[in-house]
């Protein structure tokens, strides 16, 4: 059986999609396609082949400190979900070596062995110059593709010079992957919008490879995508995959419609596949999630209970206030500004709530080299100062901002103190914070206020769902 037939068989086992259903619902007589199904596909394909995962972010970072080199495991849902698969088959992970001590940790082949438990895997680091990182990561990936795919009315910035850098970096990743594979049979599992050209580059070099691509962010509708100057090249790159995954069926529908409008290809809407270049690309939804049992156990651990006490002491919580909580990366897609404005309006319209409600906002700095993110941080700080000045008294502030990179224990503790968790994303592929909160509250207490523009909203139907662009409605949802 060839690799294409194996992909088709495994996709049949994982469940078929009814492309006529726009809500993301799967055919009622078939099992749902989810993160577990994607893992099953990858494991099934890699039984007799080498597994190579490719991503911009690396699963282990080495940072230089005064006392030596520190090994850091970055917090990432992508890494948490994929690493067990790579480890189980002793595969290889190819990623950008971004740590200040990464070069000191690798061997002469730029490899580092990631060990743990009874198994290990190889991490192959790709080195980028400052100019390459600026054009590929901060430029095309996060100043063009990120705002293009998240419909939050932030204008994408397109630069031909940066696109050429993006292409060169994808070629650099391609060379590293091919070197790791050698002459072996392999399945290559590519992660996200940083590497959109990589599937086609690999397909051209090694037509025998099995290539899976997962796009972690939303896919826009054809009308929005049409402004992308290099849209045909990007689509052609993605269509080098055997299997292309998105979080929800709606994004699959948008992608297939975009292909139909933009490039020459044969589309089979019954099988939800696209033929371009002689091979099919199967397009499927895989809504990623969290390890419910693990999160549930971690949330009531002793370290988390201690961190709860520390947080309450730090914000001088006296037990009288109901805590609204936000846990976000500082990104304009997360709706933090809209959330702050809703709390401000809540206190203006219902002054009896002053002293009784506090918003605890955890905000992790992100992509500070991008001007839009610097402006967002400045706007958030100014708005927090304005709201606190307007409403605070001698013993109470309505907004408590904890700005910084917070570890897993702190996040779990924040979930525990929340009366209401606010997930107000303006547009989100999935949003695992919402799912983590549900898993973390073993007491089944607390309320999830969830943007209807997240992938998670399609699964968490019992959440209080809101339109974060409608500040008045969000205010009323908070009051209710």
Short mmCIF file of C-alpha atoms in Angstrom, two decimals:
data_model
loop_
_atom_site.label_atom_id
_atom_site.label_comp_id
_atom_site.label_asym_id
_atom_site.label_seq_id
_atom_site.Cartn_x
_atom_site.Cartn_y
_atom_site.Cartn_z
CA UNK A 1 0.00 0.00 0.00
CA UNK A 2 1.48 3.40 -0.93
CA UNK A 3 1.55 6.40 1.41
CA UNK A 4 -1.40 8.17 -0.23
CA UNK A 5 -3.61 5.11 0.22
CA UNK A 6 -2.52 4.91 3.87
CA UNK A 7 -3.53 8.54 4.40
CA UNK A 8 -6.94 7.85 2.84
CA UNK A 9 -7.49 4.74 4.95
CA UNK A 10 -6.43 6.45 8.17
CA UNK A 11 -8.64 9.46 7.45
CA UNK A 12 -11.59 7.10 6.95
CA UNK A 13 -10.84 5.53 10.32
CA UNK A 14 -10.61 8.96 11.95
CA UNK A 15 -14.01 10.06 10.64
CA UNK A 16 -15.35 11.73 7.52
CA UNK A 17 -16.48 15.32 7.26
CA UNK A 18 -19.81 16.47 5.90
CA UNK A 19 -18.71 19.55 3.91
CA UNK A 20 -22.28 20.81 3.60
CA UNK A 21 -22.45 21.60 7.31
CA UNK A 22 -21.01 25.05 7.90
CA UNK A 23 -21.15 24.98 11.68
CA UNK A 24 -18.35 22.50 12.00
CA UNK A 25 -20.63 19.58 12.85
CA UNK A 26 -19.41 16.19 11.66
CA UNK A 27 -21.57 13.58 10.01
CA UNK A 28 -23.81 12.30 12.83
CA UNK A 29 -23.11 8.61 12.21
CA UNK A 30 -19.34 9.00 12.33
CA UNK A 31 -16.96 9.64 15.23
CA UNK A 32 -15.64 13.19 15.68
CA UNK A 33 -12.26 14.06 14.23
CA UNK A 34 -10.19 15.64 17.02
CA UNK A 35 -6.68 15.92 18.40
CA UNK A 36 -6.70 12.26 19.43
CA UNK A 37 -7.65 11.29 15.89
CA UNK A 38 -4.81 13.39 14.51
CA UNK A 39 -2.39 11.65 16.87
CA UNK A 40 -3.73 8.30 15.66
CA UNK A 41 -3.17 9.33 12.04
CA UNK A 42 0.42 10.37 12.77
CA UNK A 43 1.19 7.21 14.73
CA UNK A 44 -0.38 5.07 12.02
CA UNK A 45 1.61 6.71 9.27
CA UNK A 46 4.89 6.56 11.18
CA UNK A 47 4.79 2.84 12.01
CA UNK A 48 7.34 2.00 9.32
CA UNK A 49 8.74 5.47 8.66
CA UNK A 50 10.89 8.04 10.39
CA UNK A 51 8.84 10.84 11.99
CA UNK A 52 10.08 14.41 11.62
CA UNK A 53 8.19 17.32 13.21
CA UNK A 54 8.97 20.82 11.95
CA UNK A 55 8.03 24.06 13.69
CA UNK A 56 9.35 27.55 14.26
CA UNK A 57 9.21 27.19 18.04
CA UNK A 58 11.47 24.61 19.64
CA UNK A 59 10.31 22.28 22.43
CA UNK A 60 13.44 22.94 24.52
CA UNK A 61 15.35 26.23 24.80
CA UNK A 62 18.81 26.71 26.33
CA UNK A 63 19.38 30.09 27.93
CA UNK A 64 22.66 31.45 29.30
CA UNK A 65 22.48 32.50 32.96
CA UNK A 66 25.08 33.73 35.43
CA UNK A 67 25.23 30.29 37.00
CA UNK A 68 25.49 28.40 33.70
CA UNK A 69 23.04 27.16 31.08
CA UNK A 70 19.38 26.69 31.94
CA UNK A 71 17.11 24.31 30.00
CA UNK A 72 13.62 25.75 29.54
CA UNK A 73 10.45 24.00 28.34
CA UNK A 74 8.27 26.77 26.85
CA UNK A 75 4.56 26.76 27.61
CA UNK A 76 2.82 25.78 24.38
CA UNK A 77 -0.27 23.77 23.57
CA UNK A 78 1.34 22.75 20.29
CA UNK A 79 4.39 21.34 22.05
CA UNK A 80 2.36 19.63 24.76
CA UNK A 81 0.21 17.87 22.18
CA UNK A 82 2.95 16.77 19.79
CA UNK A 83 5.96 15.95 21.95
CA UNK A 84 4.56 12.63 23.28
CA UNK A 85 4.13 11.39 19.69
CA UNK A 86 7.70 12.32 18.71
CA UNK A 87 9.05 10.79 21.90
CA UNK A 88 7.06 7.57 21.49
CA UNK A 89 8.63 6.84 18.10
CA UNK A 90 12.08 8.35 18.85
CA UNK A 91 11.59 10.84 16.05
CA UNK A 92 13.28 14.11 15.18
CA UNK A 93 12.08 17.67 15.81
CA UNK A 94 13.42 20.43 13.54
CA UNK A 95 13.01 23.98 14.90
CA UNK A 96 14.56 27.43 15.03
CA UNK A 97 17.31 27.57 17.64
CA UNK A 98 16.38 30.82 19.39
CA UNK A 99 17.94 30.42 22.85
CA UNK A 100 21.00 32.40 23.85
CA UNK A 101 22.86 29.16 24.72
CA UNK A 102 21.33 26.88 22.08
CA UNK A 103 24.58 26.62 20.10
CA UNK A 104 26.46 25.52 23.20
CA UNK A 105 24.08 22.59 23.75
CA UNK A 106 24.19 20.95 20.30
CA UNK A 107 26.69 18.54 18.76
CA UNK A 108 28.62 19.11 15.55
CA UNK A 109 25.47 18.26 13.54
CA UNK A 110 23.40 20.91 15.36
CA UNK A 111 21.49 18.19 17.24
CA UNK A 112 20.50 17.88 20.87
CA UNK A 113 19.02 14.77 22.47
CA UNK A 114 15.85 15.52 24.42
CA UNK A 115 15.59 12.82 27.04
CA UNK A 116 12.99 12.03 29.66
CA UNK A 117 11.48 8.87 31.05
CA UNK A 118 12.34 5.78 29.04
CA UNK A 119 12.45 7.43 25.61
CA UNK A 120 14.10 10.33 23.83
CA UNK A 121 14.13 12.15 20.51
CA UNK A 122 16.50 14.36 18.53
CA UNK A 123 16.11 18.13 18.33
CA UNK A 124 17.73 19.57 15.18
CA UNK A 125 18.20 23.31 15.40
CA UNK A 126 18.04 25.66 12.42
CA UNK A 127 20.00 28.90 12.80
CA UNK A 128 18.58 32.18 11.54
CA UNK A 129 20.32 35.51 11.20
CA UNK A 130 18.81 38.58 12.84
CA UNK A 131 17.77 39.78 9.37
CA UNK A 132 16.11 36.44 8.57
CA UNK A 133 14.23 36.42 11.86
CA UNK A 134 13.07 39.99 11.30
CA UNK A 135 11.77 39.33 7.77
CA UNK A 136 10.41 35.80 8.21
CA UNK A 137 9.03 35.80 11.76
CA UNK A 138 8.30 39.40 12.72
CA UNK A 139 7.64 40.39 9.12
CA UNK A 140 5.62 37.94 6.99
CA UNK A 141 4.47 35.58 9.74
CA UNK A 142 3.33 38.12 12.33
CA UNK A 143 2.85 41.40 10.46
CA UNK A 144 1.23 39.91 7.34
CA UNK A 145 -0.21 36.41 7.84
CA UNK A 146 -1.31 36.84 11.48
CA UNK A 147 -3.52 39.92 10.90
CA UNK A 148 -4.64 38.56 7.51
CA UNK A 149 -6.00 35.38 9.11
CA UNK A 150 -7.42 36.97 12.27
CA UNK A 151 -10.32 39.19 11.23
CA UNK A 152 -9.83 41.88 13.88
CA UNK A 153 -9.46 44.82 11.48
CA UNK A 154 -5.70 45.13 11.91
CA UNK A 155 -4.22 45.91 8.53
CA UNK A 156 -1.63 43.39 7.26
CA UNK A 157 1.74 44.79 6.26
CA UNK A 158 3.14 43.31 3.04
CA UNK A 159 6.76 43.63 1.95
CA UNK A 160 8.31 41.86 -1.05
CA UNK A 161 11.72 41.90 0.61
CA UNK A 162 10.28 40.20 3.69
CA UNK A 163 8.44 37.66 1.51
CA UNK A 164 11.71 36.76 -0.17
CA UNK A 165 13.24 36.27 3.28
CA UNK A 166 10.28 34.12 4.30
CA UNK A 167 10.86 31.97 1.20
CA UNK A 168 14.59 31.63 1.95
CA UNK A 169 13.93 30.59 5.55
CA UNK A 170 11.43 27.96 4.40
CA UNK A 171 14.12 26.69 2.03
CA UNK A 172 16.58 26.57 4.93
CA UNK A 173 14.14 24.46 6.95
CA UNK A 174 13.64 22.23 3.91
CA UNK A 175 17.38 21.58 3.64
CA UNK A 176 17.59 20.69 7.36
CA UNK A 177 14.62 18.29 7.11
CA UNK A 178 16.05 16.54 4.05
CA UNK A 179 19.40 16.18 5.79
CA UNK A 180 17.72 14.59 8.82
CA UNK A 181 15.72 12.17 6.67
CA UNK A 182 18.56 11.10 4.41
CA UNK A 183 17.36 8.25 2.21
CA UNK A 184 14.79 6.90 4.71
CA UNK A 185 11.04 6.74 4.29
CA UNK A 186 9.55 9.46 6.42
CA UNK A 187 6.44 11.30 7.49
CA UNK A 188 6.96 15.03 8.01
CA UNK A 189 4.55 16.84 10.36
CA UNK A 190 4.75 20.62 9.78
CA UNK A 191 3.40 23.15 12.25
CA UNK A 192 1.71 26.43 11.42
CA UNK A 193 1.83 29.53 9.29
CA UNK A 194 5.55 30.16 9.65
CA UNK A 195 6.28 27.30 7.25
CA UNK A 196 3.55 27.50 4.60
CA UNK A 197 5.93 26.95 1.68
CA UNK A 198 7.68 23.95 3.19
CA UNK A 199 5.21 21.20 2.07
CA UNK A 200 5.69 21.99 -1.63
CA UNK A 201 9.46 22.37 -1.27
CA UNK A 202 9.65 18.92 0.32
CA UNK A 203 7.26 17.43 -2.24
CA UNK A 204 9.45 18.67 -5.08
CA UNK A 205 12.60 17.26 -3.48
CA UNK A 206 11.13 13.97 -2.25
CA UNK A 207 7.80 13.01 -3.90
CA UNK A 208 7.72 9.82 -1.82
CA UNK A 209 7.42 11.60 1.53
CA UNK A 210 4.17 11.68 3.50
CA UNK A 211 3.56 15.30 4.49
CA UNK A 212 1.07 16.50 7.12
CA UNK A 213 0.53 20.21 7.80
CA UNK A 214 -1.43 21.69 10.72
CA UNK A 215 -2.51 25.35 10.53
CA UNK A 216 -3.10 26.49 14.12
CA UNK A 217 -4.76 29.85 13.41
CA UNK A 218 -8.01 30.68 11.58
CA UNK A 219 -8.22 30.63 7.79
CA UNK A 220 -9.96 33.71 6.35
CA UNK A 221 -12.69 33.76 3.75
CA UNK A 222 -11.68 34.17 0.08
CA UNK A 223 -12.61 37.86 0.01
CA UNK A 224 -10.23 38.63 2.88
CA UNK A 225 -7.45 36.43 1.52
CA UNK A 226 -7.52 37.97 -1.96
CA UNK A 227 -5.38 40.94 -0.82
CA UNK A 228 -2.42 38.62 -0.16
CA UNK A 229 0.09 39.55 -2.90
CA UNK A 230 1.71 36.10 -2.89
CA UNK A 231 -1.45 34.15 -2.21
CA UNK A 232 -1.04 31.69 -5.08
CA UNK A 233 2.48 30.76 -3.99
CA UNK A 234 1.34 30.31 -0.39
CA UNK A 235 -1.62 28.13 -1.39
CA UNK A 236 0.58 26.07 -3.70
CA UNK A 237 2.98 25.56 -0.81
CA UNK A 238 0.26 24.24 1.48
CA UNK A 239 -1.13 22.00 -1.25
CA UNK A 240 2.13 20.08 -1.25
CA UNK A 241 0.71 18.32 1.83
CA UNK A 242 -1.04 14.96 1.84
CA UNK A 243 -3.12 16.06 4.81
CA UNK A 244 -3.87 19.66 5.85
CA UNK A 245 -5.48 20.19 9.25
CA UNK A 246 -7.35 23.12 10.81
CA UNK A 247 -9.08 23.46 14.17
CA UNK A 248 -12.66 23.56 12.93
CA UNK A 249 -14.68 22.72 9.82
CA UNK A 250 -15.44 26.38 9.14
CA UNK A 251 -11.75 27.06 8.53
CA UNK A 252 -11.57 23.99 6.27
CA UNK A 253 -14.50 25.36 4.29
CA UNK A 254 -12.82 28.77 3.98
CA UNK A 255 -9.59 27.19 2.78
CA UNK A 256 -11.24 25.09 0.08
CA UNK A 257 -13.30 28.09 -1.06
CA UNK A 258 -10.10 30.19 -1.20
CA UNK A 259 -8.37 27.57 -3.34
CA UNK A 260 -11.42 27.48 -5.62
CA UNK A 261 -11.21 31.26 -6.11
CA UNK A 262 -7.44 31.66 -6.35
CA UNK A 263 -5.58 28.78 -8.03
CA UNK A 264 -6.00 26.12 -10.69
CA UNK A 265 -6.94 22.93 -8.86
CA UNK A 266 -9.52 20.15 -8.91
CA UNK A 267 -11.68 20.12 -5.80
CA UNK A 268 -13.58 17.06 -4.62
CA UNK A 269 -16.09 18.39 -2.08
CA UNK A 270 -17.43 14.93 -1.28
CA UNK A 271 -14.02 13.73 -0.03
CA UNK A 272 -12.97 17.28 0.89
CA UNK A 273 -9.74 17.04 -1.05
CA UNK A 274 -7.85 19.25 -3.48
CA UNK A 275 -5.82 17.95 -6.43
CA UNK A 276 -2.94 20.15 -7.54
CA UNK A 277 0.29 18.89 -8.99
CA UNK A 278 -0.98 15.35 -9.42
CA UNK A 279 -1.51 14.44 -5.74
CA UNK A 280 -4.49 15.03 -3.44
CA UNK A 281 -4.46 17.12 -0.28
CA UNK A 282 -7.10 16.01 2.24
CA UNK A 283 -8.45 18.91 4.31
CA UNK A 284 -9.75 18.00 7.77
CA UNK A 285 -10.67 19.59 11.14
CA UNK A 286 -8.77 18.47 14.26
CA UNK A 287 -9.99 20.53 17.26
CA UNK A 288 -7.09 20.35 19.68
CA UNK A 289 -7.72 20.16 23.41
CA UNK A 290 -5.95 19.64 26.74
CA UNK A 291 -5.28 16.61 28.90
CA UNK A 292 -8.41 16.99 31.03
CA UNK A 293 -7.42 14.56 33.79
CA UNK A 294 -3.88 15.93 34.07
CA UNK A 295 -5.03 19.56 34.26
CA UNK A 296 -7.74 18.61 36.74
CA UNK A 297 -5.20 16.91 39.03
CA UNK A 298 -2.60 19.67 38.69
CA UNK A 299 -5.13 22.37 39.56
CA UNK A 300 -5.62 21.04 43.10
CA UNK A 301 -1.95 20.26 43.79
CA UNK A 302 -0.12 21.67 46.80
CA UNK A 303 2.04 24.10 44.73
CA UNK A 304 -1.09 25.54 43.11
CA UNK A 305 -2.80 25.98 46.48
CA UNK A 306 0.25 27.84 47.77
CA UNK A 307 0.31 30.03 44.66
CA UNK A 308 -3.39 30.86 45.17
CA UNK A 309 -2.53 32.25 48.60
CA UNK A 310 0.38 34.25 47.18
CA UNK A 311 -1.76 35.78 44.43
CA UNK A 312 -4.55 36.77 46.80
CA UNK A 313 -2.02 38.37 49.14
CA UNK A 314 -0.30 40.20 46.27
CA UNK A 315 -3.53 41.83 45.11
CA UNK A 316 -4.63 42.46 48.70
CA UNK A 317 -7.81 40.47 48.25
CA UNK A 318 -9.87 40.57 51.45
CA UNK A 319 -12.56 38.10 50.42
CA UNK A 320 -15.20 40.70 49.64
CA UNK A 321 -14.55 41.03 45.92
CA UNK A 322 -15.67 38.67 43.20
CA UNK A 323 -12.65 38.05 40.97
CA UNK A 324 -12.95 38.30 37.22
CA UNK A 325 -9.83 36.77 35.65
CA UNK A 326 -8.14 37.05 32.26
CA UNK A 327 -5.18 34.89 31.22
CA UNK A 328 -3.73 35.99 27.90
CA UNK A 329 -0.72 36.59 25.76
CA UNK A 330 -0.58 40.33 25.09
CA UNK A 331 -2.01 40.21 21.58
CA UNK A 332 -4.53 42.45 19.83
CA UNK A 333 -6.60 39.40 18.83
CA UNK A 334 -7.35 38.50 22.47
CA UNK A 335 -9.83 41.30 23.12
CA UNK A 336 -8.08 42.61 26.25
CA UNK A 337 -8.91 46.25 25.51
CA UNK A 338 -12.58 45.38 24.91
CA UNK A 339 -12.62 43.43 28.19
CA UNK A 340 -11.22 46.40 30.11
CA UNK A 341 -13.80 48.72 28.57
CA UNK A 342 -16.60 46.33 29.57
CA UNK A 343 -15.41 46.32 33.20
CA UNK A 344 -15.21 50.12 33.14
CA UNK A 345 -18.75 50.38 31.82
CA UNK A 346 -19.97 47.83 34.37
CA UNK A 347 -18.73 50.04 37.21
CA UNK A 348 -20.13 53.20 35.61
CA UNK A 349 -23.60 51.73 35.09
CA UNK A 350 -23.72 49.80 38.36
CA UNK A 351 -21.78 51.88 40.91
CA UNK A 352 -22.97 49.60 43.73
CA UNK A 353 -20.43 47.05 42.41
CA UNK A 354 -17.48 49.28 43.29
CA UNK A 355 -15.37 47.53 45.89
CA UNK A 356 -17.13 44.25 45.13
CA UNK A 357 -15.62 43.29 41.75
CA UNK A 358 -11.96 43.11 40.66
CA UNK A 359 -10.46 42.11 37.34
CA UNK A 360 -7.20 40.16 37.73
CA UNK A 361 -5.47 40.26 34.34
CA UNK A 362 -2.42 38.10 33.59
CA UNK A 363 -0.77 39.48 30.45
CA UNK A 364 2.34 37.87 28.95
CA UNK A 365 4.38 40.20 26.69
CA UNK A 366 4.55 38.99 23.10
CA UNK A 367 6.28 39.98 19.84
CA UNK A 368 7.50 43.26 21.27
CA UNK A 369 9.55 43.89 18.10
CA UNK A 370 6.28 44.39 16.19
CA UNK A 371 4.98 47.95 16.40
CA UNK A 372 1.32 46.90 16.73
CA UNK A 373 2.15 44.92 19.87
CA UNK A 374 4.10 47.79 21.43
CA UNK A 375 1.15 50.10 20.81
CA UNK A 376 -1.21 47.56 22.36
CA UNK A 377 0.90 47.37 25.54
CA UNK A 378 0.93 51.15 25.82
CA UNK A 379 -2.83 51.38 25.24
CA UNK A 380 -3.51 48.68 27.85
CA UNK A 381 -1.34 50.36 30.49
CA UNK A 382 -2.96 53.74 29.86
CA UNK A 383 -6.48 52.27 30.00
CA UNK A 384 -5.78 50.38 33.24
CA UNK A 385 -4.45 53.58 34.82
CA UNK A 386 -7.51 55.51 33.63
CA UNK A 387 -10.03 52.95 34.91
CA UNK A 388 -8.32 52.60 38.28
CA UNK A 389 -8.10 56.38 38.71
CA UNK A 390 -11.80 56.76 37.92
CA UNK A 391 -13.14 54.06 40.25
CA UNK A 392 -10.63 53.14 42.97
CA UNK A 393 -10.80 54.07 46.63
CA UNK A 394 -8.30 53.85 49.49
CA UNK A 395 -8.59 50.07 49.83
CA UNK A 396 -9.61 48.79 46.40
CA UNK A 397 -8.57 48.92 42.74
CA UNK A 398 -10.87 47.53 40.04
CA UNK A 399 -8.02 46.32 37.78
CA UNK A 400 -5.04 44.30 38.99
CA UNK A 401 -2.59 43.81 36.15
CA UNK A 402 0.10 41.13 36.46
CA UNK A 403 2.24 41.75 33.41
CA UNK A 404 4.93 39.16 32.72
CA UNK A 405 5.56 35.55 31.71
CA UNK A 406 3.63 33.34 34.12
CA UNK A 407 4.41 29.73 34.77
CA UNK A 408 1.96 26.85 34.65
CA UNK A 409 1.41 26.87 38.43
CA UNK A 410 0.46 30.56 38.38
CA UNK A 411 -2.01 30.01 35.53
CA UNK A 412 -3.62 27.10 37.36
CA UNK A 413 -3.87 29.24 40.49
CA UNK A 414 -5.51 32.05 38.52
CA UNK A 415 -8.17 29.62 37.32
CA UNK A 416 -8.85 28.60 40.92
CA UNK A 417 -9.47 32.14 42.18
CA UNK A 418 -11.73 33.10 39.26
CA UNK A 419 -15.42 33.62 39.84
CA UNK A 420 -15.61 34.41 36.12
CA UNK A 421 -12.92 33.65 33.53
CA UNK A 422 -13.02 36.07 30.60
CA UNK A 423 -11.99 34.74 27.18
CA UNK A 424 -12.92 37.63 24.90
CA UNK A 425 -10.86 36.91 21.77
CA UNK A 426 -11.88 38.90 18.73
CA UNK A 427 -10.90 35.88 16.59
CA UNK A 428 -9.19 32.67 17.64
CA UNK A 429 -8.46 29.32 16.04
CA UNK A 430 -9.35 27.41 19.21
CA UNK A 431 -8.24 28.98 22.55
CA UNK A 432 -7.03 26.38 25.02
CA UNK A 433 -7.34 28.75 27.99
CA UNK A 434 -11.10 28.19 27.92
CA UNK A 435 -10.68 24.42 27.92
CA UNK A 436 -8.02 24.52 30.63
CA UNK A 437 -10.35 26.53 32.90
CA UNK A 438 -13.12 23.96 32.52
CA UNK A 439 -10.70 21.14 33.29
CA UNK A 440 -9.15 22.99 36.23
CA UNK A 441 -12.42 23.59 38.09
CA UNK A 442 -13.03 20.21 39.68
CA UNK A 443 -15.46 21.97 42.02
CA UNK A 444 -17.63 22.68 38.95
CA UNK A 445 -17.89 26.25 40.19
CA UNK A 446 -17.08 29.44 38.31
CA UNK A 447 -18.37 30.88 35.05
CA UNK A 448 -16.71 30.92 31.64
CA UNK A 449 -17.52 34.06 29.65
CA UNK A 450 -16.46 33.05 26.14
CA UNK A 451 -16.20 34.88 22.84
CA UNK A 452 -18.36 33.29 20.17
CA UNK A 453 -15.48 33.92 17.74
CA UNK A 454 -13.27 31.21 19.20
CA UNK A 455 -13.09 27.63 17.98
CA UNK A 456 -13.76 26.56 21.57
CA UNK A 457 -17.21 28.19 21.48
CA UNK A 458 -18.39 25.43 19.13
CA UNK A 459 -17.67 22.81 21.79
CA UNK A 460 -18.28 24.67 25.08
CA UNK A 461 -21.94 25.40 24.46
CA UNK A 462 -22.73 25.89 28.17
CA UNK A 463 -20.39 28.88 28.47
CA UNK A 464 -21.83 32.41 28.55
CA UNK A 465 -21.07 33.34 24.95
CA UNK A 466 -20.57 36.97 23.98
CA UNK A 467 -19.69 39.19 21.05
CA UNK A 468 -16.57 41.03 22.29
CA UNK A 469 -17.13 43.82 19.78
CA UNK A 470 -20.42 44.63 21.58
CA UNK A 471 -19.24 46.30 24.80
CA UNK A 472 -22.80 46.95 26.03
CA UNK A 473 -23.80 43.29 25.67
CA UNK A 474 -20.58 42.13 27.32
CA UNK A 475 -21.26 44.51 30.21
CA UNK A 476 -24.71 43.03 30.69
CA UNK A 477 -23.29 39.49 30.56
CA UNK A 478 -20.87 40.41 33.35
CA UNK A 479 -23.66 41.93 35.43
CA UNK A 480 -25.94 38.95 34.88
#
